[in-house]
Amino acid sequence: MKNIIALITLLVSTSSFAQVWATLPKGVRALGYRNVQTSEIKNNFNKFGSENPLGAQFRVDANTFNSMVGNMIQPGKDISQDAYNSLLVGEYKVDAAANVKVHGFGFGYGLTDRFTVYGQMTYYDAQVRSRIKRTAGNTYAQTSDLLDQYGGLQNSFISENLRNMMDANEGTIQSVVTNHYKYRPLGNWSGKGMGDMELGVMSKVIDNTNWGLMFYPGVTVPTGMEDNPDILQDIAFGDGQYDIFGEIATGYIFSDKLSVGTIFRYTYQAPMSKKLRVPTSQDFTLSSEKELFQVKYGDRMNLALTASYHLNDWIILTPTYRYMHQFQSNYSSASGTGDQFLAYNTDKSEHQAQMTMTLSSITPFLKKKFALPAQVHFNTVHAIAGKNVPKMNRFEVEFRMLF
């Protein structure tokens, strides 16, 4: 659930023409609004690219229990290795589903015919439903039988206590999460608030008759709500650090009806300090300890391949392929504890297919057949494949106006 917002990309572009390299004419302003509705998010793509339920799945075994009591039990010494390996308190998963609504607002202004400044901001409304579900029971009886076979006072003592140990049901796990690890109770969560803000300058480098090239640098300002380390099921609206990006857009116009474009963006995510939970292993991230970490989220690459076909002066169809890759993140703390566990498996990738239908009055406006130059875009976006990202589809409606 922590990665959902990072995958909802809102680029309320100030460009209102078919060419991906077009900037606003000097003195012209543009306003944009986008509404995004996601499908119910219940699954994600794991590190192998397969689909898994969105909620966490975990098992409480001897290793987990031992870490809770400070590794006081030494397997092979205090308890036989076979018995230690067989002990299972239970396996659990968090059934989770999320819905996200996003409102995006953008503004652009043509400083010259070749330079456009723009800004965009987002507002999120997120709902998460979650509950703990048990998927496997305990092995107290089997482990006790193994201990009895080995004999001895220590094994007999542990065996007797295991046979009398209380079963850890869903309520017990909830109690451990809140009382031992000091998290807020698992359950439903909702949140509203601003996302991060993006500011940039579009610079038209080449503008020939049929093709062009545009470069625009920009910065992302961390105005969005960050992840709360005390809440397991929340969704962050920002990741807390400044981003610096550079984007290149180029394309070619084959005719009045058909054009293609390519957009590439590289984003550098600046390091920051952040207080986080300190996990004790890469597979079990619950922890009651917190520490200050230097965090460097992995840089991102975004690629879009697009084609636009004008059915007539009013309607444009635009299929788009999108690819995102984020490199592994780095964590560093004074103690070094948990650094590699937090960084483990943090690289991400996603493939998307998008279809856009645009209702545009720009061509009729240029032909003096309509009074207002504006566009309405209807986008459907489908996640085809990915790694360590939520599997979600979304529907977007966007309005752009020039004045």
Short mmCIF file of C-alpha atoms in Angstrom, two decimals:
data_model
loop_
_atom_site.label_atom_id
_atom_site.label_comp_id
_atom_site.label_asym_id
_atom_site.label_seq_id
_atom_site.Cartn_x
_atom_site.Cartn_y
_atom_site.Cartn_z
CA MET A 1 0.00 0.00 0.00
CA LYS A 2 2.98 2.31 0.40
CA ASN A 3 3.68 2.39 -3.35
CA ILE A 4 0.25 3.26 -4.71
CA ILE A 5 0.53 7.04 -5.04
CA ALA A 6 3.96 6.83 -6.65
CA LEU A 7 2.36 4.98 -9.58
CA ILE A 8 -0.53 7.43 -10.17
CA THR A 9 1.25 9.82 -12.53
CA LEU A 10 -0.53 13.14 -13.07
CA LEU A 11 1.10 15.19 -15.81
CA VAL A 12 -1.31 18.06 -16.44
CA SER A 13 0.66 19.22 -19.45
CA THR A 14 0.34 22.80 -20.62
CA SER A 15 0.87 21.70 -24.22
CA SER A 16 -2.46 21.79 -26.02
CA PHE A 17 -1.38 20.77 -29.50
CA ALA A 18 -0.84 17.46 -31.25
CA GLN A 19 2.94 17.89 -31.29
CA VAL A 20 4.61 16.70 -28.10
CA TRP A 21 7.30 19.39 -28.55
CA ALA A 22 4.85 22.34 -28.79
CA THR A 23 5.01 25.16 -26.26
CA LEU A 24 2.50 27.93 -25.61
CA PRO A 25 2.68 31.05 -27.78
CA LYS A 26 4.02 34.17 -26.07
CA GLY A 27 1.53 35.65 -23.62
CA VAL A 28 -0.92 32.73 -23.87
CA ARG A 29 -2.07 31.08 -20.66
CA ALA A 30 -3.33 27.54 -20.13
CA LEU A 31 -5.43 26.04 -17.36
CA GLY A 32 -5.85 22.30 -16.82
CA TYR A 33 -7.91 20.10 -14.53
CA ARG A 34 -7.75 16.31 -14.33
CA ASN A 35 -9.94 13.88 -12.39
CA VAL A 36 -8.57 10.37 -11.83
CA GLN A 37 -10.54 7.37 -10.57
CA THR A 38 -8.73 4.10 -9.91
CA SER A 39 -10.25 0.66 -10.03
CA GLU A 40 -10.38 -1.17 -6.70
CA ILE A 41 -6.74 -2.02 -5.96
CA LYS A 42 -6.52 -5.53 -4.49
CA ASN A 43 -3.35 -6.99 -6.02
CA ASN A 44 0.22 -6.02 -6.81
CA PHE A 45 3.02 -7.33 -8.98
CA ASN A 46 5.71 -8.99 -6.83
CA LYS A 47 9.47 -9.13 -7.47
CA PHE A 48 8.93 -11.97 -9.97
CA GLY A 49 6.22 -10.08 -11.88
CA SER A 50 3.45 -12.36 -10.59
CA GLU A 51 0.25 -11.07 -9.01
CA ASN A 52 -0.08 -11.18 -5.22
CA PRO A 53 -2.76 -9.85 -2.86
CA LEU A 54 -2.15 -6.23 -1.91
CA GLY A 55 -2.07 -6.85 1.86
CA ALA A 56 0.99 -8.17 3.68
CA GLN A 57 1.39 -11.90 4.28
CA PHE A 58 3.56 -13.11 7.14
CA ARG A 59 4.25 -16.11 9.36
CA VAL A 60 5.05 -16.11 13.05
CA ASP A 61 7.53 -18.92 13.68
CA ALA A 62 10.34 -19.59 16.13
CA ASN A 63 12.59 -16.97 14.49
CA THR A 64 9.87 -14.34 14.77
CA PHE A 65 9.07 -15.25 18.37
CA ASN A 66 12.77 -15.31 19.26
CA SER A 67 13.31 -11.82 17.89
CA MET A 68 10.46 -10.56 20.08
CA VAL A 69 12.18 -11.84 23.25
CA GLY A 70 15.66 -10.63 22.31
CA ASN A 71 16.99 -13.86 20.75
CA MET A 72 17.09 -15.54 24.15
CA ILE A 73 16.48 -19.02 22.69
CA GLN A 74 19.51 -20.63 21.07
CA PRO A 75 18.53 -23.38 18.61
CA GLY A 76 20.65 -26.50 19.07
CA LYS A 77 21.39 -25.47 22.65
CA ASP A 78 18.23 -24.39 24.49
CA ILE A 79 16.01 -26.32 22.07
CA SER A 80 16.73 -28.92 19.40
CA GLN A 81 17.21 -27.54 15.89
CA ASP A 82 14.44 -29.76 14.44
CA ALA A 83 11.94 -28.61 17.04
CA TYR A 84 12.97 -24.98 16.55
CA ASN A 85 12.46 -25.27 12.79
CA SER A 86 9.06 -26.95 13.16
CA LEU A 87 7.55 -24.41 15.57
CA LEU A 88 4.86 -22.26 13.96
CA VAL A 89 2.55 -19.91 15.81
CA GLY A 90 0.52 -19.26 12.67
CA GLU A 91 0.43 -17.76 9.20
CA TYR A 92 -1.59 -14.63 8.50
CA LYS A 93 -2.42 -12.19 5.76
CA VAL A 94 -3.96 -8.75 5.71
CA ASP A 95 -6.90 -8.65 3.32
CA ALA A 96 -6.66 -5.19 1.83
CA ALA A 97 -8.26 -3.14 -0.93
CA ALA A 98 -7.81 0.51 -1.81
CA ASN A 99 -9.58 3.15 -3.89
CA VAL A 100 -7.96 6.45 -4.80
CA LYS A 101 -9.47 9.58 -6.30
CA VAL A 102 -7.19 12.35 -7.51
CA HIS A 103 -7.82 15.93 -8.60
CA GLY A 104 -5.01 17.56 -10.59
CA PHE A 105 -4.68 21.27 -11.34
CA GLY A 106 -2.20 22.80 -13.78
CA PHE A 107 -1.27 26.26 -15.06
CA GLY A 108 1.08 27.36 -17.84
CA TYR A 109 2.22 30.65 -19.32
CA GLY A 110 4.11 31.35 -22.55
CA LEU A 111 7.07 33.58 -21.70
CA THR A 112 8.07 33.52 -25.37
CA ASP A 113 7.10 31.38 -28.33
CA ARG A 114 9.82 28.95 -27.23
CA PHE A 115 9.61 29.04 -23.43
CA THR A 116 6.66 28.04 -21.25
CA VAL A 117 6.62 27.99 -17.45
CA TYR A 118 4.15 25.72 -15.73
CA GLY A 119 3.10 24.34 -12.37
CA GLN A 120 0.80 21.56 -11.26
CA MET A 121 -0.57 20.27 -7.98
CA THR A 122 -2.75 17.38 -6.88
CA TYR A 123 -5.33 16.64 -4.21
CA TYR A 124 -5.94 13.03 -3.04
CA ASP A 125 -8.88 11.23 -1.52
CA ALA A 126 -7.89 7.67 -0.55
CA GLN A 127 -9.78 4.83 1.14
CA VAL A 128 -8.20 1.58 2.43
CA ARG A 129 -10.10 -1.39 3.84
CA SER A 130 -8.08 -4.05 5.67
CA ARG A 131 -8.50 -6.92 8.13
CA ILE A 132 -6.30 -9.70 9.48
CA LYS A 133 -7.09 -13.22 8.27
CA ARG A 134 -5.44 -16.41 9.51
CA THR A 135 -4.26 -18.82 6.81
CA ALA A 136 -2.47 -21.56 8.86
CA GLY A 137 -2.71 -22.77 12.45
CA ASN A 138 -0.06 -23.53 15.04
CA THR A 139 2.22 -26.58 15.28
CA TYR A 140 2.45 -26.68 19.09
CA ALA A 141 1.49 -30.37 19.31
CA GLN A 142 3.91 -31.52 16.58
CA THR A 143 6.79 -29.51 18.07
CA SER A 144 6.03 -30.86 21.55
CA ASP A 145 6.13 -34.43 20.21
CA LEU A 146 9.59 -33.77 18.74
CA LEU A 147 10.82 -32.34 22.04
CA ASP A 148 9.50 -35.35 23.93
CA GLN A 149 11.40 -37.68 21.60
CA TYR A 150 14.68 -35.92 22.46
CA GLY A 151 13.96 -36.10 26.19
CA GLY A 152 15.78 -34.14 28.85
CA LEU A 153 14.56 -31.62 31.44
CA GLN A 154 14.84 -28.56 29.18
CA ASN A 155 12.97 -30.14 26.27
CA SER A 156 10.28 -31.50 28.60
CA PHE A 157 9.80 -28.08 30.18
CA ILE A 158 9.41 -26.37 26.79
CA SER A 159 7.14 -29.17 25.54
CA GLU A 160 4.77 -28.80 28.47
CA ASN A 161 4.59 -25.04 28.05
CA LEU A 162 3.92 -25.39 24.33
CA ARG A 163 1.00 -27.76 24.93
CA ASN A 164 -0.53 -25.19 27.26
CA MET A 165 0.26 -22.13 25.12
CA MET A 166 -2.67 -19.98 24.05
CA ASP A 167 -3.48 -20.13 20.36
CA ALA A 168 -2.68 -16.92 18.52
CA ASN A 169 -5.83 -16.01 16.61
CA GLU A 170 -6.51 -12.81 14.67
CA GLY A 171 -7.31 -10.89 17.85
CA THR A 172 -4.01 -11.98 19.41
CA ILE A 173 -2.06 -10.74 16.40
CA GLN A 174 -3.91 -7.41 16.52
CA SER A 175 -2.94 -7.15 20.19
CA VAL A 176 0.72 -7.92 19.41
CA VAL A 177 0.74 -5.32 16.62
CA THR A 178 -0.62 -2.60 18.88
CA ASN A 179 0.78 -3.51 22.31
CA HIS A 180 4.20 -4.98 21.48
CA TYR A 181 5.11 -3.21 18.25
CA LYS A 182 3.19 -0.01 19.11
CA TYR A 183 1.46 0.37 15.74
CA ARG A 184 -2.01 1.79 15.49
CA PRO A 185 -4.70 -0.90 15.09
CA LEU A 186 -5.11 -2.51 11.69
CA GLY A 187 -8.40 -1.77 9.99
CA ASN A 188 -9.96 0.75 7.66
CA TRP A 189 -8.12 3.98 6.87
CA SER A 190 -9.01 7.09 4.92
CA GLY A 191 -7.12 10.24 4.11
CA LYS A 192 -7.37 13.44 2.11
CA GLY A 193 -4.75 16.03 1.31
CA MET A 194 -2.40 17.72 -1.11
CA GLY A 195 0.17 15.80 -3.10
CA ASP A 196 3.61 16.99 -4.17
CA MET A 197 3.83 20.05 -6.42
CA GLU A 198 5.68 20.13 -9.76
CA LEU A 199 7.25 23.25 -11.31
CA GLY A 200 9.09 23.39 -14.62
CA VAL A 201 10.12 25.26 -17.76
CA MET A 202 9.42 23.91 -21.26
CA SER A 203 12.02 24.91 -23.83
CA LYS A 204 11.44 24.31 -27.55
CA VAL A 205 14.83 23.40 -29.01
CA ILE A 206 13.85 22.44 -32.59
CA ASP A 207 10.64 23.25 -34.44
CA ASN A 208 10.76 22.22 -38.09
CA THR A 209 7.74 21.69 -40.29
CA ASN A 210 7.22 18.02 -39.50
CA TRP A 211 9.30 17.32 -36.42
CA GLY A 212 10.64 18.99 -33.33
CA LEU A 213 12.44 18.59 -30.02
CA MET A 214 11.62 20.02 -26.61
CA PHE A 215 13.58 19.87 -23.34
CA TYR A 216 12.22 20.85 -20.02
CA PRO A 217 13.77 20.67 -16.57
CA GLY A 218 11.79 20.91 -13.38
CA VAL A 219 11.56 20.24 -9.68
CA THR A 220 9.07 18.39 -7.48
CA VAL A 221 8.39 20.12 -4.16
CA PRO A 222 7.49 17.83 -1.20
CA THR A 223 4.13 19.30 -0.23
CA GLY A 224 2.32 15.94 0.10
CA MET A 225 1.61 13.97 3.27
CA GLU A 226 4.32 11.40 4.01
CA ASP A 227 3.94 7.81 5.13
CA ASN A 228 3.30 7.43 8.88
CA PRO A 229 5.64 4.74 10.31
CA ASP A 230 3.08 3.99 13.04
CA ILE A 231 0.29 3.07 10.56
CA LEU A 232 0.62 -0.08 8.46
CA GLN A 233 -2.31 0.51 6.10
CA ASP A 234 -1.98 4.20 5.23
CA ILE A 235 -1.15 5.69 1.83
CA ALA A 236 1.37 8.49 1.47
CA PHE A 237 0.57 11.44 -0.82
CA GLY A 238 4.26 12.35 -1.14
CA ASP A 239 7.63 10.85 -0.25
CA GLY A 240 9.12 13.80 1.60
CA GLN A 241 12.05 14.88 -0.57
CA TYR A 242 12.79 17.17 -3.50
CA ASP A 243 13.05 15.67 -6.99
CA ILE A 244 14.95 17.19 -9.90
CA PHE A 245 13.99 15.97 -13.36
CA GLY A 246 14.75 16.55 -17.00
CA GLU A 247 12.40 15.56 -19.82
CA ILE A 248 12.93 15.32 -23.57
CA ALA A 249 10.01 15.18 -26.02
CA THR A 250 10.33 14.64 -29.75
CA GLY A 251 7.98 13.62 -32.53
CA TYR A 252 7.17 13.54 -36.20
CA ILE A 253 4.07 14.62 -38.15
CA PHE A 254 3.32 12.31 -41.06
CA SER A 255 0.20 14.14 -42.21
CA ASP A 256 -2.64 16.32 -40.98
CA LYS A 257 -4.17 13.19 -39.49
CA LEU A 258 -1.22 11.18 -38.09
CA SER A 259 1.66 12.08 -35.77
CA VAL A 260 3.92 10.14 -33.38
CA GLY A 261 5.90 11.16 -30.32
CA THR A 262 8.38 9.97 -27.73
CA ILE A 263 8.77 11.38 -24.24
CA PHE A 264 11.61 10.44 -21.85
CA ARG A 265 12.03 11.70 -18.29
CA TYR A 266 14.83 11.05 -15.79
CA THR A 267 14.16 11.95 -12.15
CA TYR A 268 16.84 12.34 -9.47
CA GLN A 269 15.44 11.89 -5.97
CA ALA A 270 17.45 13.88 -3.45
CA PRO A 271 18.59 12.27 -0.16
CA MET A 272 16.82 13.15 3.07
CA SER A 273 16.65 12.22 6.76
CA LYS A 274 13.69 10.19 7.93
CA LYS A 275 12.73 8.39 11.15
CA LEU A 276 11.68 4.84 10.28
CA ARG A 277 11.01 1.50 11.91
CA VAL A 278 14.09 -0.75 12.08
CA PRO A 279 13.23 -4.20 10.64
CA THR A 280 14.99 -7.28 12.01
CA SER A 281 14.91 -9.22 8.73
CA GLN A 282 14.09 -8.64 5.05
CA ASP A 283 11.00 -10.85 5.23
CA PHE A 284 9.54 -9.60 8.53
CA THR A 285 9.45 -5.82 8.67
CA LEU A 286 7.38 -5.30 11.84
CA SER A 287 9.49 -3.59 14.48
CA SER A 288 9.04 -1.63 17.68
CA GLU A 289 12.33 0.25 17.32
CA LYS A 290 12.77 3.49 15.38
CA GLU A 291 15.91 5.17 14.13
CA LEU A 292 16.92 8.14 12.00
CA PHE A 293 17.94 7.05 8.50
CA GLN A 294 19.54 8.83 5.59
CA VAL A 295 17.26 7.79 2.74
CA LYS A 296 18.06 7.97 -0.97
CA TYR A 297 15.10 6.69 -2.98
CA GLY A 298 16.06 5.19 -6.32
CA ASP A 299 16.11 7.47 -9.36
CA ARG A 300 13.29 6.96 -11.89
CA MET A 301 13.11 6.68 -15.65
CA ASN A 302 9.82 7.20 -17.52
CA LEU A 303 9.28 6.51 -21.21
CA ALA A 304 6.16 7.11 -23.32
CA LEU A 305 5.61 6.14 -26.96
CA THR A 306 2.53 7.73 -28.45
CA ALA A 307 0.66 8.12 -31.74
CA SER A 308 -2.22 10.49 -32.52
CA TYR A 309 -4.81 10.04 -35.24
CA HIS A 310 -7.25 12.84 -36.09
CA LEU A 311 -10.61 11.37 -37.04
CA ASN A 312 -11.75 14.88 -37.91
CA ASP A 313 -11.21 18.45 -36.69
CA TRP A 314 -12.85 17.61 -33.36
CA ILE A 315 -11.85 14.06 -32.37
CA ILE A 316 -8.35 12.65 -31.81
CA LEU A 317 -7.48 9.06 -30.83
CA THR A 318 -4.13 8.54 -29.06
CA PRO A 319 -2.81 5.10 -28.03
CA THR A 320 0.21 5.28 -25.70
CA TYR A 321 2.67 2.81 -24.22
CA ARG A 322 4.28 3.82 -20.93
CA TYR A 323 7.23 2.30 -19.08
CA MET A 324 8.57 3.21 -15.63
CA HIS A 325 11.66 1.94 -13.86
CA GLN A 326 12.89 2.94 -10.41
CA PHE A 327 16.33 1.86 -9.18
CA GLN A 328 16.94 0.37 -5.76
CA SER A 329 16.80 2.72 -2.78
CA ASN A 330 19.61 3.16 -0.23
CA TYR A 331 19.29 3.50 3.54
CA SER A 332 22.01 4.48 6.01
CA SER A 333 21.80 4.78 9.79
CA ALA A 334 24.24 5.34 12.66
CA SER A 335 23.89 1.77 13.91
CA GLY A 336 23.68 0.14 10.47
CA THR A 337 20.86 -2.05 11.74
CA GLY A 338 18.10 -2.55 9.21
CA ASP A 339 19.84 -0.69 6.35
CA GLN A 340 20.01 -3.66 3.99
CA PHE A 341 16.58 -4.94 5.05
CA LEU A 342 14.89 -1.63 4.16
CA ALA A 343 16.73 -1.46 0.83
CA TYR A 344 15.92 -5.07 -0.09
CA ASN A 345 13.67 -5.46 -3.15
CA THR A 346 12.94 -1.74 -3.54
CA ASP A 347 13.53 -1.54 -7.30
CA LYS A 348 10.32 -1.19 -9.32
CA SER A 349 9.07 -1.31 -12.89
CA GLU A 350 5.72 -1.00 -14.66
CA HIS A 351 4.31 -1.33 -18.19
CA GLN A 352 1.07 0.50 -19.03
CA ALA A 353 -1.22 0.74 -22.04
CA GLN A 354 -3.26 3.92 -22.43
CA MET A 355 -5.97 4.95 -24.85
CA THR A 356 -7.05 8.57 -25.08
CA MET A 357 -9.99 10.09 -26.91
CA THR A 358 -9.75 13.86 -27.21
CA LEU A 359 -12.50 16.30 -28.04
CA SER A 360 -10.66 19.40 -29.25
CA SER A 361 -11.86 22.77 -30.45
CA ILE A 362 -8.34 24.01 -31.24
CA THR A 363 -8.44 23.25 -34.97
CA PRO A 364 -11.96 24.74 -35.38
CA PHE A 365 -10.73 27.76 -33.35
CA LEU A 366 -7.74 28.24 -35.68
CA LYS A 367 -10.15 27.98 -38.62
CA LYS A 368 -12.35 30.59 -36.89
CA LYS A 369 -15.23 28.14 -36.61
CA PHE A 370 -15.32 28.06 -32.79
CA ALA A 371 -14.88 30.78 -30.18
CA LEU A 372 -12.91 28.93 -27.44
CA PRO A 373 -9.69 26.88 -27.83
CA ALA A 374 -10.08 23.96 -25.39
CA GLN A 375 -9.69 20.18 -25.09
CA VAL A 376 -11.35 17.39 -23.12
CA HIS A 377 -9.39 14.14 -22.79
CA PHE A 378 -10.84 10.79 -21.77
CA ASN A 379 -8.05 8.39 -20.74
CA THR A 380 -8.20 4.72 -19.83
CA VAL A 381 -4.95 3.31 -18.41
CA HIS A 382 -4.31 -0.41 -17.92
CA ALA A 383 -1.36 -1.91 -16.01
CA ILE A 384 0.00 -4.71 -18.21
CA ALA A 385 2.91 -5.96 -16.10
CA GLY A 386 5.26 -4.80 -13.40
CA LYS A 387 7.54 -5.49 -10.46
CA ASN A 388 6.91 -4.37 -6.87
CA VAL A 389 4.04 -2.08 -7.89
CA PRO A 390 0.27 -2.18 -7.35
CA LYS A 391 -1.84 -3.63 -10.14
CA MET A 392 -4.43 -1.01 -10.96
CA ASN A 393 -6.39 0.48 -13.80
CA ARG A 394 -7.63 4.02 -13.89
CA PHE A 395 -9.98 6.30 -15.78
CA GLU A 396 -9.18 9.96 -16.25
CA VAL A 397 -11.06 12.99 -17.52
CA GLU A 398 -9.00 16.08 -18.25
CA PHE A 399 -10.01 19.57 -19.34
CA ARG A 400 -7.58 22.12 -20.86
CA MET A 401 -8.30 25.68 -21.86
CA LEU A 402 -6.17 28.39 -23.52
CA PHE A 403 -6.76 32.08 -23.07
#
